[in-house]
XYZ file of C-alpha atoms in Angstrom:
266
model
C 42.831 -18.556 55.491
C 39.632 -16.953 56.734
C 37.155 -19.337 58.270
C 33.553 -19.487 57.065
C 30.564 -19.823 59.366
C 27.324 -21.605 58.502
C 24.829 -21.028 61.346
C 21.904 -20.625 58.910
C 22.700 -23.886 57.138
C 22.841 -25.759 60.444
C 19.520 -24.285 61.561
C 17.815 -25.194 58.277
C 19.083 -28.769 58.449
C 17.821 -29.144 62.001
C 14.411 -27.639 61.198
C 13.883 -29.786 58.108
C 14.820 -33.000 59.873
C 12.764 -32.084 62.914
C 9.748 -31.510 60.679
C 10.262 -34.883 59.041
C 10.576 -36.579 62.412
C 7.415 -34.906 63.669
C 5.474 -35.953 60.596
C 6.547 -39.566 60.873
C 5.555 -39.612 64.526
C 2.210 -38.082 63.642
C 1.278 -40.635 60.981
C 2.161 -43.440 63.413
C -0.068 -42.014 66.146
C -1.889 -45.314 66.449
C 1.304 -47.058 67.452
C 2.975 -44.586 69.835
C 5.767 -46.950 70.915
C 6.909 -47.458 67.348
C 6.653 -43.699 66.726
C 8.854 -42.983 69.723
C 11.388 -45.505 68.531
C 11.474 -43.819 65.139
C 11.924 -40.409 66.733
C 14.819 -41.680 68.841
C 16.509 -43.310 65.882
C 16.062 -40.234 63.716
C 17.491 -37.974 66.404
C 20.510 -40.264 66.723
C 21.063 -40.142 62.981
C 20.684 -36.373 63.037
C 23.309 -36.020 65.747
C 25.728 -38.253 63.856
C 25.158 -36.383 60.608
C 25.782 -33.012 62.190
C 28.907 -34.317 63.914
C 30.283 -35.626 60.636
C 29.400 -32.373 58.909
C 31.104 -30.368 61.641
C 34.238 -32.536 61.504
C 34.406 -32.226 57.742
C 34.021 -28.463 57.910
C 36.727 -28.188 60.554
C 39.137 -30.160 58.414
C 38.451 -27.732 55.581
C 39.244 -24.699 57.709
C 35.635 -23.817 58.481
C 33.865 -23.321 61.775
C 30.251 -23.402 62.905
C 29.694 -20.394 65.160
C 27.296 -17.498 65.639
C 28.159 -14.542 63.478
C 29.893 -11.755 65.436
C 27.796 -8.701 66.089
C 24.715 -10.362 67.553
C 23.006 -9.040 70.670
C 25.040 -11.430 72.824
C 28.246 -10.695 70.943
C 28.288 -6.962 70.069
C 30.900 -5.546 67.749
C 33.767 -3.820 69.583
C 33.536 -0.014 69.479
C 36.097 1.888 67.436
C 37.789 4.899 68.987
C 40.651 6.419 66.985
C 41.800 9.656 65.394
C 38.637 9.857 63.296
C 36.157 8.404 65.775
C 35.923 10.152 69.150
C 33.785 9.062 72.065
C 30.497 10.909 72.483
C 30.631 14.115 74.472
C 30.264 13.369 78.169
C 30.780 9.630 77.650
C 31.802 7.582 80.676
C 32.023 3.774 80.359
C 29.709 1.656 82.454
C 30.649 -0.729 85.255
C 34.099 0.637 86.016
C 36.034 -0.966 88.860
C 38.971 0.473 90.762
C 41.628 -2.028 89.854
C 43.852 -1.748 92.915
C 40.887 -2.785 95.076
C 39.378 -5.238 92.601
C 42.398 -7.176 91.328
C 44.335 -9.908 93.115
C 47.648 -8.406 94.238
C 49.264 -11.819 93.828
C 48.493 -11.690 90.116
C 49.173 -8.108 89.083
C 50.480 -4.829 90.477
C 48.311 -1.797 89.760
C 50.675 1.166 89.494
C 48.180 3.917 90.302
C 45.547 3.871 93.019
C 43.008 5.559 90.736
C 43.368 3.248 87.715
C 40.002 1.859 86.623
C 38.724 -0.532 83.963
C 35.516 -2.039 82.690
C 34.624 -5.014 84.885
C 34.251 -7.492 81.995
C 37.595 -6.457 80.523
C 39.309 -6.547 83.925
C 37.943 -10.032 84.613
C 39.321 -11.214 81.258
C 42.631 -9.512 82.061
C 42.881 -11.360 85.369
C 42.152 -14.702 83.717
C 44.846 -14.007 81.157
C 47.503 -12.962 83.652
C 46.654 -15.892 85.925
C 47.233 -18.213 82.975
C 50.581 -16.536 82.290
C 51.631 -16.987 85.906
C 50.660 -20.667 85.727
C 53.170 -20.926 82.864
C 55.869 -19.241 84.911
C 55.563 -15.737 83.443
C 55.150 -13.395 86.415
C 55.812 -9.800 87.530
C 52.909 -8.111 85.705
C 51.975 -4.472 86.178
C 49.155 -2.291 84.854
C 50.224 1.315 84.348
C 47.083 2.701 82.691
C 43.430 1.878 82.244
C 40.424 4.157 81.881
C 41.218 7.819 81.293
C 38.851 10.742 81.435
C 38.853 13.238 78.589
C 40.318 15.857 80.944
C 43.221 13.605 81.908
C 43.907 12.728 78.270
C 44.038 16.447 77.478
C 46.667 16.865 80.185
C 48.776 14.066 78.678
C 48.443 15.616 75.218
C 49.429 19.086 76.429
C 52.440 17.699 78.295
C 53.735 15.830 75.250
C 53.259 18.812 72.940
C 55.076 21.010 75.486
C 58.017 18.584 75.568
C 58.394 18.793 71.786
C 58.051 22.568 71.843
C 60.861 22.698 74.390
C 63.006 20.807 71.885
C 62.540 23.640 69.394
C 59.687 22.259 67.284
C 57.033 24.534 65.842
C 53.513 24.203 67.244
C 52.358 22.265 64.165
C 55.330 19.904 64.199
C 55.031 19.358 67.944
C 51.388 18.363 67.596
C 52.162 16.075 64.655
C 54.918 14.360 66.653
C 52.714 14.038 69.742
C 49.932 12.440 67.690
C 52.216 9.476 66.948
C 52.244 8.510 70.615
C 49.394 10.255 72.432
C 45.796 10.498 71.252
C 44.006 13.811 71.431
C 41.436 14.196 74.180
C 38.243 12.382 73.212
C 40.048 10.168 70.698
C 41.829 7.742 73.020
C 40.948 4.083 73.426
C 41.551 4.534 77.130
C 38.257 6.448 77.299
C 36.432 3.149 76.709
C 37.709 1.449 79.860
C 38.657 -1.500 77.638
C 42.326 -0.614 77.067
C 45.249 -1.231 79.398
C 48.955 -0.481 79.366
C 50.857 -3.539 80.576
C 54.358 -3.018 81.919
C 57.116 -4.701 83.887
C 58.573 -2.625 86.718
C 62.027 -1.306 85.899
C 62.248 -2.908 82.435
C 61.689 -1.874 78.829
C 58.540 -3.814 78.035
C 59.252 -4.706 74.366
C 62.339 -6.648 75.484
C 60.607 -8.735 78.161
C 59.275 -12.279 78.215
C 55.978 -10.780 79.332
C 55.729 -8.890 76.047
C 56.449 -12.061 74.076
C 53.822 -13.997 76.040
C 51.196 -11.325 75.414
C 51.869 -11.284 71.691
C 51.413 -15.048 71.541
C 48.471 -15.533 73.892
C 46.417 -12.382 74.459
C 44.066 -13.303 71.596
C 42.929 -16.391 73.503
C 41.438 -14.133 76.195
C 39.710 -11.593 73.960
C 42.556 -9.040 73.799
C 44.533 -7.660 70.874
C 47.811 -5.765 70.612
C 46.116 -2.651 69.340
C 49.029 -0.751 67.797
C 51.724 -2.552 65.831
C 54.432 -1.252 63.538
C 52.943 -3.237 60.667
C 49.585 -1.443 60.944
C 50.809 2.059 61.776
C 49.730 3.443 58.399
C 46.152 2.404 59.254
C 45.968 3.131 62.978
C 48.063 6.312 62.848
C 49.789 5.307 66.103
C 53.358 4.083 66.512
C 53.902 0.545 67.770
C 52.891 0.072 71.411
C 53.274 -3.600 72.346
C 52.250 -2.768 75.911
C 48.850 -1.371 74.874
C 46.235 -4.111 74.831
C 42.580 -3.699 73.992
C 39.719 -5.973 75.026
C 37.470 -6.778 72.057
C 36.079 -10.116 73.249
C 35.681 -13.392 71.438
C 35.409 -14.408 68.675
C 36.577 -10.977 67.458
C 40.121 -11.336 68.790
C 40.485 -14.772 67.234
C 39.272 -13.593 63.828
C 41.553 -10.564 63.924
C 44.479 -12.836 64.721
C 43.669 -15.356 62.008
C 43.320 -12.673 59.343
C 46.127 -10.402 60.592
C 43.683 -7.491 60.913
C 43.881 -4.454 63.139
C 40.575 -3.264 64.577
C 39.952 -0.794 61.751
C 40.389 -3.539 59.144
C 38.254 -5.984 61.077
C 35.308 -3.625 61.431
C 35.576 -2.647 57.761
C 35.287 -6.321 56.820
C 31.981 -6.887 58.660
């Protein structure tokens, strides 16, 4: 069940009660001690009322929280087959992960792999939590990709299918199920990572299971699932995680939305 948020209601209640408290203090200006006592008592009652209201809402499946999409909580950008990055776009605050990340937490497969600092910090918190639960041996095989590098990956995949005897059109259609065209990849954002386990098929690992259960708690989503392939246009990739931040990841999880569905609901 989708949770409702009532920040405006909470603000109105606080403002109305604060106004009442201020007025009572004002009319008792001749007896300041009594006015202060009334203010203190009213504030205590206000706190209790809001606590009871919050508890009641929580029991009913509701939550008091700022609405996503505010200045401090921007909506996650959408990059897919219909929404490319702007020409010349390069994400801000990229860090070279092999230098930035703790080698005791994660192995970075390529020396040039980069990621957005905020997303990488969240990734490290998540993997550290997994290790604390006994799930180790994490590897990052991909992060930020330039448009030029994505074009190389696309050309290589199309060439492989052409070598198998496919027509140019069929080869491109097959490649599109697994590799985004240049300019249309989430990896251009610096917010997407491919998580792997050295020498193992990731979907069969305990690391994959842990990610599917816990990545939402750290602001990540499994971006491409078999269930949502008709919407995303990409075959299931349980190793491909995308940082969207909180509370977006939590809401997507609760409502079983992919990113396209989530943004359409806002």
